[in-house]
Amino acid sequence: MNSGDPKRVPIGVFDSGLGGLHILSALRDLLPEADLIYFGDSARSPYGPRPAGEVREFSVAIARYLIRKWGIAMLVVGCNTASAAALDTLKAEFDIPVIGVIEAGSRAARAASPSGRVGVIGTVGTIAAGAYQRLLEDLELVCQACPGVVEFVERGETNSEQLEILLERLLEPVRIEAPDVLLLGCTHYPYVAKAISRAVGESVVLISSAEETAFEVRGYELANRSCGGETIFLCTGDPESFVRVGARLYGSELKSVQVVDLAELEGE
Ligand code: DGL
């Protein structure tokens, strides 16, 4: 894909692991002719419990690698934790468009809640960073970190009793507050939306940032150029599990999977 052909303008999407596939699906639907490169940092997932500075370092190295090795012309940070920790740095450091998911998710939640009673759930890192709280400060917000949920999704356990028990416990405060909209502020969560819905009550409308992010990307002329419509998958961890669980979540086979050695990233 990195052919040096100026007409090929691949868009890079990254996440700590498989959650960003949810963003990738929305991009693929909206931009069928774009070349997309998905990077899942599965060897270092989850990002949520890590210090913001570390997530920032990982994000900068991934961006540098995708620009140098794959010639990406735009970067989508398909991870709330990385968007919260690193978006400003990435925008300042690289001269390609960098799009995060937090502004898009906030817009989607605001639009979906006429009463302004909104819940936001995310990783410990995302909720602690306070980015949603700042963008939605005029609304009646209930924010809740959900540690441990990403790990279930990464191993493909999206429908188990243990997951239900964990979600019921973590989401009790949200259920009590009963917002009318709940923003899934982690790209892994849409994959366990049914269990989340049971835990908070089925009248709460669940919202993700995916479509709004994809619309934002489509607003850039370069994202609309006719490329090969190719998708390449990169991961840093075990490719067998990435391919197996990833195909289930993405809804189709992950073709063209390549493993990126962490040493190569550390050199960035
Ligand atoms: N999917 C990510 C997010 O949106 C990362 C979760 C994690 O690795 O903890 O926050």
PDB file of C-alpha atoms and ligand atoms in Angstrom:
ATOM      1  CA  MET A   1       0.000   0.000   0.000  1.00  0.00           C
ATOM      2  CA  ASN A   2       2.929   2.308   0.741  1.00  0.00           C
ATOM      3  CA  SER A   3       3.742   2.421  -2.946  1.00  0.00           C
ATOM      4  CA  GLY A   4       4.843   6.030  -3.181  1.00  0.00           C
ATOM      5  CA  ASP A   5       1.825   6.591  -5.441  1.00  0.00           C
ATOM      6  CA  PRO A   6       0.531  10.074  -4.480  1.00  0.00           C
ATOM      7  CA  LYS A   7      -3.026   8.921  -5.189  1.00  0.00           C
ATOM      8  CA  ARG A   8      -2.811   6.304  -2.414  1.00  0.00           C
ATOM      9  CA  VAL A   9      -3.492   8.154   0.813  1.00  0.00           C
ATOM     10  CA  PRO A  10      -3.965   5.498   3.497  1.00  0.00           C
ATOM     11  CA  ILE A  11      -5.774   6.387   6.688  1.00  0.00           C
ATOM     12  CA  GLY A  12      -4.285   4.905   9.855  1.00  0.00           C
ATOM     13  CA  VAL A  13      -6.510   3.865  12.755  1.00  0.00           C
ATOM     14  CA  PHE A  14      -5.095   2.702  16.057  1.00  0.00           C
ATOM     15  CA  ASP A  15      -6.276   1.334  19.370  1.00  0.00           C
ATOM     16  CA  SER A  16      -4.776  -0.559  22.290  1.00  0.00           C
ATOM     17  CA  GLY A  17      -6.203  -3.733  20.771  1.00  0.00           C
ATOM     18  CA  LEU A  18      -9.438  -4.735  19.085  1.00  0.00           C
ATOM     19  CA  GLY A  19     -11.827  -1.960  20.186  1.00  0.00           C
ATOM     20  CA  GLY A  20     -10.869   0.354  17.338  1.00  0.00           C
ATOM     21  CA  LEU A  21     -12.320  -2.213  14.912  1.00  0.00           C
ATOM     22  CA  HIS A  22     -15.647  -0.637  15.793  1.00  0.00           C
ATOM     23  CA  ILE A  23     -14.365   2.686  14.403  1.00  0.00           C
ATOM     24  CA  LEU A  24     -12.810   0.896  11.429  1.00  0.00           C
ATOM     25  CA  SER A  25     -16.206  -0.644  10.515  1.00  0.00           C
ATOM     26  CA  ALA A  26     -17.834   2.787  10.478  1.00  0.00           C
ATOM     27  CA  LEU A  27     -15.001   4.187   8.341  1.00  0.00           C
ATOM     28  CA  ARG A  28     -15.233   1.280   5.929  1.00  0.00           C
ATOM     29  CA  ASP A  29     -19.004   1.757   5.559  1.00  0.00           C
ATOM     30  CA  LEU A  30     -18.658   5.443   4.826  1.00  0.00           C
ATOM     31  CA  LEU A  31     -15.447   5.337   2.780  1.00  0.00           C
ATOM     32  CA  PRO A  32     -15.527   2.129   0.727  1.00  0.00           C
ATOM     33  CA  GLU A  33     -12.691   3.264  -1.540  1.00  0.00           C
ATOM     34  CA  ALA A  34     -10.278   4.428   1.155  1.00  0.00           C
ATOM     35  CA  ASP A  35      -7.173   2.444   2.021  1.00  0.00           C
ATOM     36  CA  LEU A  36      -7.284   1.742   5.761  1.00  0.00           C
ATOM     37  CA  ILE A  37      -4.493   0.526   8.012  1.00  0.00           C
ATOM     38  CA  TYR A  38      -5.562  -0.747  11.409  1.00  0.00           C
ATOM     39  CA  PHE A  39      -3.000  -0.946  14.205  1.00  0.00           C
ATOM     40  CA  GLY A  40      -3.909  -2.854  17.390  1.00  0.00           C
ATOM     41  CA  ASP A  41      -1.302  -2.577  20.151  1.00  0.00           C
ATOM     42  CA  SER A  42      -2.509  -5.871  21.569  1.00  0.00           C
ATOM     43  CA  ALA A  43       0.787  -6.723  23.306  1.00  0.00           C
ATOM     44  CA  ARG A  44       0.338  -3.685  25.573  1.00  0.00           C
ATOM     45  CA  SER A  45      -3.446  -3.725  25.979  1.00  0.00           C
ATOM     46  CA  PRO A  46      -5.180  -2.500  28.069  1.00  0.00           C
ATOM     47  CA  TYR A  47      -4.154   1.153  28.010  1.00  0.00           C
ATOM     48  CA  GLY A  48      -6.828   2.176  30.528  1.00  0.00           C
ATOM     49  CA  PRO A  49      -4.885   1.477  33.742  1.00  0.00           C
ATOM     50  CA  ARG A  50      -1.599   2.934  32.421  1.00  0.00           C
ATOM     51  CA  PRO A  51      -0.346   6.426  33.323  1.00  0.00           C
ATOM     52  CA  ALA A  52      -1.315   9.072  30.739  1.00  0.00           C
ATOM     53  CA  GLY A  53       2.353   9.807  29.973  1.00  0.00           C
ATOM     54  CA  GLU A  54       2.978   6.212  28.972  1.00  0.00           C
ATOM     55  CA  VAL A  55      -0.125   6.086  26.738  1.00  0.00           C
ATOM     56  CA  ARG A  56       1.080   9.324  25.134  1.00  0.00           C
ATOM     57  CA  GLU A  57       4.519   7.815  24.430  1.00  0.00           C
ATOM     58  CA  PHE A  58       2.963   4.695  22.894  1.00  0.00           C
ATOM     59  CA  SER A  59       0.639   6.832  20.762  1.00  0.00           C
ATOM     60  CA  VAL A  60       3.416   9.066  19.427  1.00  0.00           C
ATOM     61  CA  ALA A  61       5.571   6.040  18.537  1.00  0.00           C
ATOM     62  CA  ILE A  62       2.652   4.341  16.744  1.00  0.00           C
ATOM     63  CA  ALA A  63       1.873   7.517  14.782  1.00  0.00           C
ATOM     64  CA  ARG A  64       5.523   7.931  13.798  1.00  0.00           C
ATOM     65  CA  TYR A  65       5.716   4.294  12.712  1.00  0.00           C
ATOM     66  CA  LEU A  66       2.511   4.487  10.639  1.00  0.00           C
ATOM     67  CA  ILE A  67       3.691   7.656   8.906  1.00  0.00           C
ATOM     68  CA  ARG A  68       7.228   6.406   8.238  1.00  0.00           C
ATOM     69  CA  LYS A  69       6.495   2.803   7.316  1.00  0.00           C
ATOM     70  CA  TRP A  70       3.017   3.047   5.781  1.00  0.00           C
ATOM     71  CA  GLY A  71       2.844   6.628   4.585  1.00  0.00           C
ATOM     72  CA  ILE A  72      -0.497   7.349   6.253  1.00  0.00           C
ATOM     73  CA  ALA A  73      -1.995  10.691   5.256  1.00  0.00           C
ATOM     74  CA  MET A  74      -4.412  10.904   8.190  1.00  0.00           C
ATOM     75  CA  LEU A  75      -4.556   9.332  11.645  1.00  0.00           C
ATOM     76  CA  VAL A  76      -7.683   8.300  13.510  1.00  0.00           C
ATOM     77  CA  VAL A  77      -7.114   7.655  17.205  1.00  0.00           C
ATOM     78  CA  GLY A  78      -9.704   4.900  17.602  1.00  0.00           C
ATOM     79  CA  CYS A  79      -9.213   4.763  21.337  1.00  0.00           C
ATOM     80  CA  ASN A  80     -10.683   7.074  23.966  1.00  0.00           C
ATOM     81  CA  THR A  81      -7.838   6.490  26.415  1.00  0.00           C
ATOM     82  CA  ALA A  82      -5.242   7.495  23.814  1.00  0.00           C
ATOM     83  CA  SER A  83      -7.407  10.382  22.576  1.00  0.00           C
ATOM     84  CA  ALA A  84      -7.639  11.702  26.146  1.00  0.00           C
ATOM     85  CA  ALA A  85      -3.915  11.302  26.826  1.00  0.00           C
ATOM     86  CA  ALA A  86      -2.338  12.127  23.493  1.00  0.00           C
ATOM     87  CA  LEU A  87      -4.555  13.934  20.991  1.00  0.00           C
ATOM     88  CA  ASP A  88      -3.102  17.401  21.592  1.00  0.00           C
ATOM     89  CA  THR A  89       0.459  16.076  21.432  1.00  0.00           C
ATOM     90  CA  LEU A  90      -0.225  14.121  18.237  1.00  0.00           C
ATOM     91  CA  LYS A  91      -1.795  17.159  16.589  1.00  0.00           C
ATOM     92  CA  ALA A  92       1.148  19.346  17.567  1.00  0.00           C
ATOM     93  CA  GLU A  93       3.797  16.824  16.559  1.00  0.00           C
ATOM     94  CA  PHE A  94       2.592  15.607  13.151  1.00  0.00           C
ATOM     95  CA  ASP A  95       1.575  17.564  10.096  1.00  0.00           C
ATOM     96  CA  ILE A  96      -1.203  15.202   8.997  1.00  0.00           C
ATOM     97  CA  PRO A  97      -4.824  15.477  10.198  1.00  0.00           C
ATOM     98  CA  VAL A  98      -5.312  13.665  13.506  1.00  0.00           C
ATOM     99  CA  ILE A  99      -8.859  12.830  14.583  1.00  0.00           C
ATOM    100  CA  GLY A 100      -9.818  11.535  18.029  1.00  0.00           C
ATOM    101  CA  VAL A 101     -13.049   9.986  19.234  1.00  0.00           C
ATOM    102  CA  ILE A 102     -13.868  12.125  22.258  1.00  0.00           C
ATOM    103  CA  GLU A 103     -15.173  15.245  20.507  1.00  0.00           C
ATOM    104  CA  ALA A 104     -17.183  13.083  18.110  1.00  0.00           C
ATOM    105  CA  GLY A 105     -18.616  11.006  20.983  1.00  0.00           C
ATOM    106  CA  SER A 106     -19.534  14.155  22.894  1.00  0.00           C
ATOM    107  CA  ARG A 107     -21.350  15.579  19.862  1.00  0.00           C
ATOM    108  CA  ALA A 108     -23.253  12.314  19.392  1.00  0.00           C
ATOM    109  CA  ALA A 109     -24.290  12.168  23.066  1.00  0.00           C
ATOM    110  CA  ARG A 110     -25.385  15.785  23.100  1.00  0.00           C
ATOM    111  CA  ALA A 111     -27.460  15.331  19.953  1.00  0.00           C
ATOM    112  CA  ALA A 112     -29.120  12.198  21.316  1.00  0.00           C
ATOM    113  CA  SER A 113     -30.168  13.680  24.649  1.00  0.00           C
ATOM    114  CA  PRO A 114     -32.638  16.553  24.470  1.00  0.00           C
ATOM    115  CA  SER A 115     -32.955  16.577  28.269  1.00  0.00           C
ATOM    116  CA  GLY A 116     -29.175  16.694  28.787  1.00  0.00           C
ATOM    117  CA  ARG A 117     -29.086  13.791  31.241  1.00  0.00           C
ATOM    118  CA  VAL A 118     -26.082  11.889  29.940  1.00  0.00           C
ATOM    119  CA  GLY A 119     -23.974   9.045  31.280  1.00  0.00           C
ATOM    120  CA  VAL A 120     -20.404   8.441  30.118  1.00  0.00           C
ATOM    121  CA  ILE A 121     -18.497   5.239  30.759  1.00  0.00           C
ATOM    122  CA  GLY A 122     -14.871   4.626  29.880  1.00  0.00           C
ATOM    123  CA  THR A 123     -11.565   3.338  31.125  1.00  0.00           C
ATOM    124  CA  VAL A 124      -9.958   4.609  34.317  1.00  0.00           C
ATOM    125  CA  GLY A 125      -7.574   6.706  32.192  1.00  0.00           C
ATOM    126  CA  THR A 126     -10.346   8.305  30.130  1.00  0.00           C
ATOM    127  CA  ILE A 127     -12.592   9.165  33.055  1.00  0.00           C
ATOM    128  CA  ALA A 128      -9.655  10.446  35.150  1.00  0.00           C
ATOM    129  CA  ALA A 129      -8.481  12.670  32.282  1.00  0.00           C
ATOM    130  CA  GLY A 130     -11.786  14.542  32.480  1.00  0.00           C
ATOM    131  CA  ALA A 131     -12.042  15.237  28.738  1.00  0.00           C
ATOM    132  CA  TYR A 132     -15.724  14.282  28.494  1.00  0.00           C
ATOM    133  CA  GLN A 133     -16.484  16.190  31.677  1.00  0.00           C
ATOM    134  CA  ARG A 134     -14.971  19.337  30.133  1.00  0.00           C
ATOM    135  CA  LEU A 135     -16.756  19.008  26.791  1.00  0.00           C
ATOM    136  CA  LEU A 136     -20.133  18.209  28.347  1.00  0.00           C
ATOM    137  CA  GLU A 137     -19.879  20.380  31.453  1.00  0.00           C
ATOM    138  CA  ASP A 138     -23.197  22.106  30.784  1.00  0.00           C
ATOM    139  CA  LEU A 139     -25.090  18.781  30.903  1.00  0.00           C
ATOM    140  CA  GLU A 140     -26.206  16.689  33.840  1.00  0.00           C
ATOM    141  CA  LEU A 141     -23.453  14.082  33.683  1.00  0.00           C
ATOM    142  CA  VAL A 142     -22.812  10.790  35.409  1.00  0.00           C
ATOM    143  CA  CYS A 143     -19.347   9.391  34.664  1.00  0.00           C
ATOM    144  CA  GLN A 144     -18.194   5.928  35.571  1.00  0.00           C
ATOM    145  CA  ALA A 145     -14.893   4.111  34.984  1.00  0.00           C
ATOM    146  CA  CYS A 146     -15.251   0.435  34.109  1.00  0.00           C
ATOM    147  CA  PRO A 147     -11.921  -1.282  34.828  1.00  0.00           C
ATOM    148  CA  GLY A 148     -11.656  -4.874  33.636  1.00  0.00           C
ATOM    149  CA  VAL A 149     -14.216  -4.765  30.826  1.00  0.00           C
ATOM    150  CA  VAL A 150     -11.682  -4.315  28.003  1.00  0.00           C
ATOM    151  CA  GLU A 151      -9.943  -7.555  28.998  1.00  0.00           C
ATOM    152  CA  PHE A 152     -13.186  -9.513  28.463  1.00  0.00           C
ATOM    153  CA  VAL A 153     -13.545  -8.090  24.964  1.00  0.00           C
ATOM    154  CA  GLU A 154      -9.899  -8.762  24.093  1.00  0.00           C
ATOM    155  CA  ARG A 155     -10.341 -12.434  24.843  1.00  0.00           C
ATOM    156  CA  GLY A 156     -13.627 -12.576  22.955  1.00  0.00           C
ATOM    157  CA  GLU A 157     -15.744 -13.069  26.069  1.00  0.00           C
ATOM    158  CA  THR A 158     -18.604 -10.745  25.172  1.00  0.00           C
ATOM    159  CA  ASN A 159     -21.465 -12.699  26.662  1.00  0.00           C
ATOM    160  CA  SER A 160     -20.613 -14.440  29.927  1.00  0.00           C
ATOM    161  CA  GLU A 161     -21.985 -14.538  33.432  1.00  0.00           C
ATOM    162  CA  GLN A 162     -18.744 -13.108  34.858  1.00  0.00           C
ATOM    163  CA  LEU A 163     -19.009 -10.139  32.504  1.00  0.00           C
ATOM    164  CA  GLU A 164     -22.644  -9.568  33.491  1.00  0.00           C
ATOM    165  CA  ILE A 165     -21.705  -9.632  37.184  1.00  0.00           C
ATOM    166  CA  LEU A 166     -18.847  -7.168  36.659  1.00  0.00           C
ATOM    167  CA  LEU A 167     -21.011  -4.781  34.624  1.00  0.00           C
ATOM    168  CA  GLU A 168     -23.872  -4.935  37.088  1.00  0.00           C
ATOM    169  CA  ARG A 169     -21.512  -3.958  39.890  1.00  0.00           C
ATOM    170  CA  LEU A 170     -19.692  -1.211  37.951  1.00  0.00           C
ATOM    171  CA  LEU A 171     -22.822   0.280  36.421  1.00  0.00           C
ATOM    172  CA  GLU A 172     -25.000   0.361  39.527  1.00  0.00           C
ATOM    173  CA  PRO A 173     -24.419   4.165  39.964  1.00  0.00           C
ATOM    174  CA  VAL A 174     -25.466   4.751  36.347  1.00  0.00           C
ATOM    175  CA  ARG A 175     -28.572   2.604  36.761  1.00  0.00           C
ATOM    176  CA  ILE A 176     -29.558   4.604  39.838  1.00  0.00           C
ATOM    177  CA  GLU A 177     -29.036   7.972  38.114  1.00  0.00           C
ATOM    178  CA  ALA A 178     -30.978   6.725  35.061  1.00  0.00           C
ATOM    179  CA  PRO A 179     -29.641   9.115  32.386  1.00  0.00           C
ATOM    180  CA  ASP A 180     -31.564   8.994  29.128  1.00  0.00           C
ATOM    181  CA  VAL A 181     -28.400   8.452  27.081  1.00  0.00           C
ATOM    182  CA  LEU A 182     -25.253   6.488  27.886  1.00  0.00           C
ATOM    183  CA  LEU A 183     -22.153   7.235  25.827  1.00  0.00           C
ATOM    184  CA  LEU A 184     -19.869   4.239  25.407  1.00  0.00           C
ATOM    185  CA  GLY A 185     -16.628   6.164  25.932  1.00  0.00           C
ATOM    186  CA  CYS A 186     -14.372   3.225  25.161  1.00  0.00           C
ATOM    187  CA  THR A 187     -14.279   1.676  21.706  1.00  0.00           C
ATOM    188  CA  HIS A 188     -14.337  -1.827  23.192  1.00  0.00           C
ATOM    189  CA  TYR A 189     -17.727  -1.308  24.852  1.00  0.00           C
ATOM    190  CA  PRO A 190     -20.005  -1.467  21.803  1.00  0.00           C
ATOM    191  CA  TYR A 191     -18.991  -5.128  21.609  1.00  0.00           C
ATOM    192  CA  VAL A 192     -20.636  -5.741  24.991  1.00  0.00           C
ATOM    193  CA  ALA A 193     -23.530  -3.351  24.434  1.00  0.00           C
ATOM    194  CA  LYS A 194     -26.179  -5.967  25.192  1.00  0.00           C
ATOM    195  CA  ALA A 195     -24.719  -6.702  28.613  1.00  0.00           C
ATOM    196  CA  ILE A 196     -24.277  -2.968  29.301  1.00  0.00           C
ATOM    197  CA  SER A 197     -27.888  -2.353  28.353  1.00  0.00           C
ATOM    198  CA  ARG A 198     -29.104  -5.070  30.720  1.00  0.00           C
ATOM    199  CA  ALA A 199     -26.998  -3.574  33.525  1.00  0.00           C
ATOM    200  CA  VAL A 200     -28.173   0.037  33.160  1.00  0.00           C
ATOM    201  CA  GLY A 201     -31.753  -0.671  32.132  1.00  0.00           C
ATOM    202  CA  GLU A 202     -33.000  -1.129  28.610  1.00  0.00           C
ATOM    203  CA  SER A 203     -34.679   2.285  28.427  1.00  0.00           C
ATOM    204  CA  VAL A 204     -31.263   4.000  28.422  1.00  0.00           C
ATOM    205  CA  VAL A 205     -30.168   4.735  24.839  1.00  0.00           C
ATOM    206  CA  LEU A 206     -26.590   3.643  24.158  1.00  0.00           C
ATOM    207  CA  ILE A 207     -24.461   5.856  21.919  1.00  0.00           C
ATOM    208  CA  SER A 208     -21.027   5.269  20.426  1.00  0.00           C
ATOM    209  CA  SER A 209     -18.613   7.678  18.782  1.00  0.00           C
ATOM    210  CA  ALA A 210     -18.048   5.559  15.659  1.00  0.00           C
ATOM    211  CA  GLU A 211     -20.455   7.076  13.121  1.00  0.00           C
ATOM    212  CA  GLU A 212     -19.763  10.642  14.194  1.00  0.00           C
ATOM    213  CA  THR A 213     -15.998  10.002  13.961  1.00  0.00           C
ATOM    214  CA  ALA A 214     -16.388   8.515  10.484  1.00  0.00           C
ATOM    215  CA  PHE A 215     -18.432  11.548   9.358  1.00  0.00           C
ATOM    216  CA  GLU A 216     -15.693  13.811  10.666  1.00  0.00           C
ATOM    217  CA  VAL A 217     -13.075  11.861   8.695  1.00  0.00           C
ATOM    218  CA  ARG A 218     -15.226  12.014   5.554  1.00  0.00           C
ATOM    219  CA  GLY A 219     -15.169  15.801   5.854  1.00  0.00           C
ATOM    220  CA  TYR A 220     -11.529  15.738   4.690  1.00  0.00           C
ATOM    221  CA  GLU A 221     -11.042  15.788   0.928  1.00  0.00           C
ATOM    222  CA  LEU A 222      -8.176  13.301   1.059  1.00  0.00           C
ATOM    223  CA  ALA A 223     -10.344  10.672   2.770  1.00  0.00           C
ATOM    224  CA  ASN A 224     -12.678  10.703  -0.235  1.00  0.00           C
ATOM    225  CA  ARG A 225     -10.098   9.969  -2.900  1.00  0.00           C
ATOM    226  CA  SER A 226     -10.578   6.786  -4.794  1.00  0.00           C
ATOM    227  CA  CYS A 227      -7.860   4.396  -3.581  1.00  0.00           C
ATOM    228  CA  GLY A 228      -7.874   0.620  -3.606  1.00  0.00           C
ATOM    229  CA  GLY A 229     -10.348   0.140  -0.751  1.00  0.00           C
ATOM    230  CA  GLU A 230      -7.714  -2.087   0.841  1.00  0.00           C
ATOM    231  CA  THR A 231      -7.551  -2.879   4.583  1.00  0.00           C
ATOM    232  CA  ILE A 232      -4.357  -3.972   6.294  1.00  0.00           C
ATOM    233  CA  PHE A 233      -4.241  -5.110   9.916  1.00  0.00           C
ATOM    234  CA  LEU A 234      -1.210  -4.752  12.170  1.00  0.00           C
ATOM    235  CA  CYS A 235      -0.875  -6.037  15.714  1.00  0.00           C
ATOM    236  CA  THR A 236       1.866  -6.168  18.301  1.00  0.00           C
ATOM    237  CA  GLY A 237       0.606  -9.208  20.220  1.00  0.00           C
ATOM    238  CA  ASP A 238      -0.386 -12.799  19.479  1.00  0.00           C
ATOM    239  CA  PRO A 239      -1.650 -12.798  15.864  1.00  0.00           C
ATOM    240  CA  GLU A 240      -3.674 -15.998  16.314  1.00  0.00           C
ATOM    241  CA  SER A 241      -5.908 -14.461  18.970  1.00  0.00           C
ATOM    242  CA  PHE A 242      -6.012 -11.090  17.132  1.00  0.00           C
ATOM    243  CA  VAL A 243      -7.289 -12.818  13.985  1.00  0.00           C
ATOM    244  CA  ARG A 244      -9.710 -15.159  15.761  1.00  0.00           C
ATOM    245  CA  VAL A 245     -11.316 -12.666  18.164  1.00  0.00           C
ATOM    246  CA  GLY A 246     -10.950  -9.785  15.698  1.00  0.00           C
ATOM    247  CA  ALA A 247     -12.902 -11.605  12.972  1.00  0.00           C
ATOM    248  CA  ARG A 248     -15.754 -12.248  15.386  1.00  0.00           C
ATOM    249  CA  LEU A 249     -15.929  -8.622  16.471  1.00  0.00           C
ATOM    250  CA  TYR A 250     -15.343  -7.117  13.022  1.00  0.00           C
ATOM    251  CA  GLY A 251     -17.833  -9.477  11.429  1.00  0.00           C
ATOM    252  CA  SER A 252     -15.538 -10.633   8.662  1.00  0.00           C
ATOM    253  CA  GLU A 253     -12.192 -12.290   8.275  1.00  0.00           C
ATOM    254  CA  LEU A 254      -9.150 -10.118   9.057  1.00  0.00           C
ATOM    255  CA  LYS A 255      -7.021 -10.580   5.955  1.00  0.00           C
ATOM    256  CA  SER A 256      -3.501  -9.228   5.550  1.00  0.00           C
ATOM    257  CA  VAL A 257      -2.490  -9.354   9.217  1.00  0.00           C
ATOM    258  CA  GLN A 258       1.108  -8.495  10.021  1.00  0.00           C
ATOM    259  CA  VAL A 259       2.873  -8.536  13.379  1.00  0.00           C
ATOM    260  CA  VAL A 260       4.837  -5.434  14.370  1.00  0.00           C
ATOM    261  CA  ASP A 261       7.769  -6.069  16.656  1.00  0.00           C
ATOM    262  CA  LEU A 262       7.658  -3.855  19.750  1.00  0.00           C
ATOM    263  CA  ALA A 263      11.404  -3.245  19.291  1.00  0.00           C
ATOM    264  CA  GLU A 264      10.588  -1.522  15.998  1.00  0.00           C
ATOM    265  CA  LEU A 265       8.130   0.784  17.791  1.00  0.00           C
ATOM    266  CA  GLU A 266      10.535   1.455  20.608  1.00  0.00           C
ATOM    267  CA  GLY A 267      13.010   2.732  18.020  1.00  0.00           C
ATOM    268  CA  GLU A 268      10.520   5.416  16.914  1.00  0.00           C
TER     269      GLU A 268
HETATM  270  N1  DGL B   1     -10.523   0.961  23.331  1.00  0.00           N
HETATM  271  C1  DGL B   1      -9.842   1.830  24.168  1.00  0.00           C
HETATM  272  C2  DGL B   1     -10.587   3.055  24.577  1.00  0.00           C
HETATM  273  O1  DGL B   1     -11.430   3.489  23.807  1.00  0.00           O
HETATM  274  C3  DGL B   1      -8.747   1.293  25.036  1.00  0.00           C
HETATM  275  C4  DGL B   1      -9.125   0.558  26.216  1.00  0.00           C
HETATM  276  C5  DGL B   1      -7.938   0.017  26.966  1.00  0.00           C
HETATM  277  O2  DGL B   1      -6.998  -0.450  26.339  1.00  0.00           O
HETATM  278  O3  DGL B   1      -7.969   0.074  28.198  1.00  0.00           O
HETATM  279  O4  DGL B   1     -10.364   3.624  25.601  1.00  0.00           O
END
